[in-house]
Coordinates of C-alpha atoms in Angstrom, one line a residue:
X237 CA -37.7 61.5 -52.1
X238 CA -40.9 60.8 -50.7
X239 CA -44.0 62.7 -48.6
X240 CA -43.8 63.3 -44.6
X241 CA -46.9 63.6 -42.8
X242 CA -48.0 65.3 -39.5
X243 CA -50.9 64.0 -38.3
X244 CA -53.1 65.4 -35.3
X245 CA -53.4 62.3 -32.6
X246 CA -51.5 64.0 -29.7
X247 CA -53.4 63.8 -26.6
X248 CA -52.1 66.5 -24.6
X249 CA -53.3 70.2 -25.5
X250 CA -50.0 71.3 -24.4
X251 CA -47.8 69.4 -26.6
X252 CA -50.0 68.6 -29.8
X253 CA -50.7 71.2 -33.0
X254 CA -53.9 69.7 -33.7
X255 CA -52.9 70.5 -37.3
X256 CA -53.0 67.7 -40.5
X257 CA -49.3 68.9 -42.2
X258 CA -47.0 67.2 -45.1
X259 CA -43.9 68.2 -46.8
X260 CA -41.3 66.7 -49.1
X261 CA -38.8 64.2 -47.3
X262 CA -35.4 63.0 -48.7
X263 CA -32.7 60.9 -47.8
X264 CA -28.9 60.8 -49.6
X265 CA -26.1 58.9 -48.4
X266 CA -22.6 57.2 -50.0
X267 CA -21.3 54.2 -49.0
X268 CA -17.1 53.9 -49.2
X269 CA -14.8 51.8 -47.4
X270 CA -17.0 50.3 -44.9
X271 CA -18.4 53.8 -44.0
X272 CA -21.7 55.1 -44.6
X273 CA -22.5 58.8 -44.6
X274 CA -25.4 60.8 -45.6
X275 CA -28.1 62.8 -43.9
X276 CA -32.4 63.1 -43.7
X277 CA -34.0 66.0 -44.3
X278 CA -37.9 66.8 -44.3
X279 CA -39.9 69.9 -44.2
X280 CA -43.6 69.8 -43.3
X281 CA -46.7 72.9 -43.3
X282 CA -49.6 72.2 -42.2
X283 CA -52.4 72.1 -44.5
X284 CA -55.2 71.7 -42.2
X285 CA -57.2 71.6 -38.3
X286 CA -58.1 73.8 -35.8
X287 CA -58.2 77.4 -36.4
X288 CA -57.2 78.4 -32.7
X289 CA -53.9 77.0 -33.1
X290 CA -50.9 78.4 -34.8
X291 CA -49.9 77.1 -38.5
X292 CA -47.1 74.8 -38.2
X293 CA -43.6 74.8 -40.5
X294 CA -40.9 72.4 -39.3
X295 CA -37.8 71.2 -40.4
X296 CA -35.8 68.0 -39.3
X297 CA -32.2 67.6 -40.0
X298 CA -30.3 64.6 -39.5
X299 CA -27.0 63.9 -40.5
X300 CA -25.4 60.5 -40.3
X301 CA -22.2 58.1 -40.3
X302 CA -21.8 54.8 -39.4
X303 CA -18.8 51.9 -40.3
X304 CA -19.8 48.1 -40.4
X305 CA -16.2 47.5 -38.6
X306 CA -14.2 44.6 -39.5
X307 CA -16.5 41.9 -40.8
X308 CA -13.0 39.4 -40.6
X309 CA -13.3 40.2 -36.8
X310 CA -16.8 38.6 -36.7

């Protein structure tokens, strides 16, 4: 568990919020038989910036899975 930030250094008016945001962040995973599974999650508001812009709330998703293979094969 830790913080995620959003911070306001985007460059092109199109693309950026122009909005300071943070959220909780937290990773869980389990390792078992060589495999390792788990996912990312984060949620971020923003908290501050420019007024003229819409408040942001996003969410990231990740899922994962990934073996280590056959460390005999080398």
């Amino acid at each position: 568990m830790g913080p995620a930030l959003l911070l306001p250094i985007g460059t092109n008016d199109f693309l950026t919020t122009k909005k300071f945001g943070m959220g909780p962040t937290a990773v869980a995973l389990k390792q078992s038989n060589g495999w390792t599974i788990g996912g990312l999650i984060n949620q971020v508001w923003s908290v501050a910036g420019n007024e003229d812009r819409p408040d942001v709330s996003q969410m990231f998703v990740q899922p994962f899975w990934c073996t280590i293979g056959r460390p005999e094969l080398g």
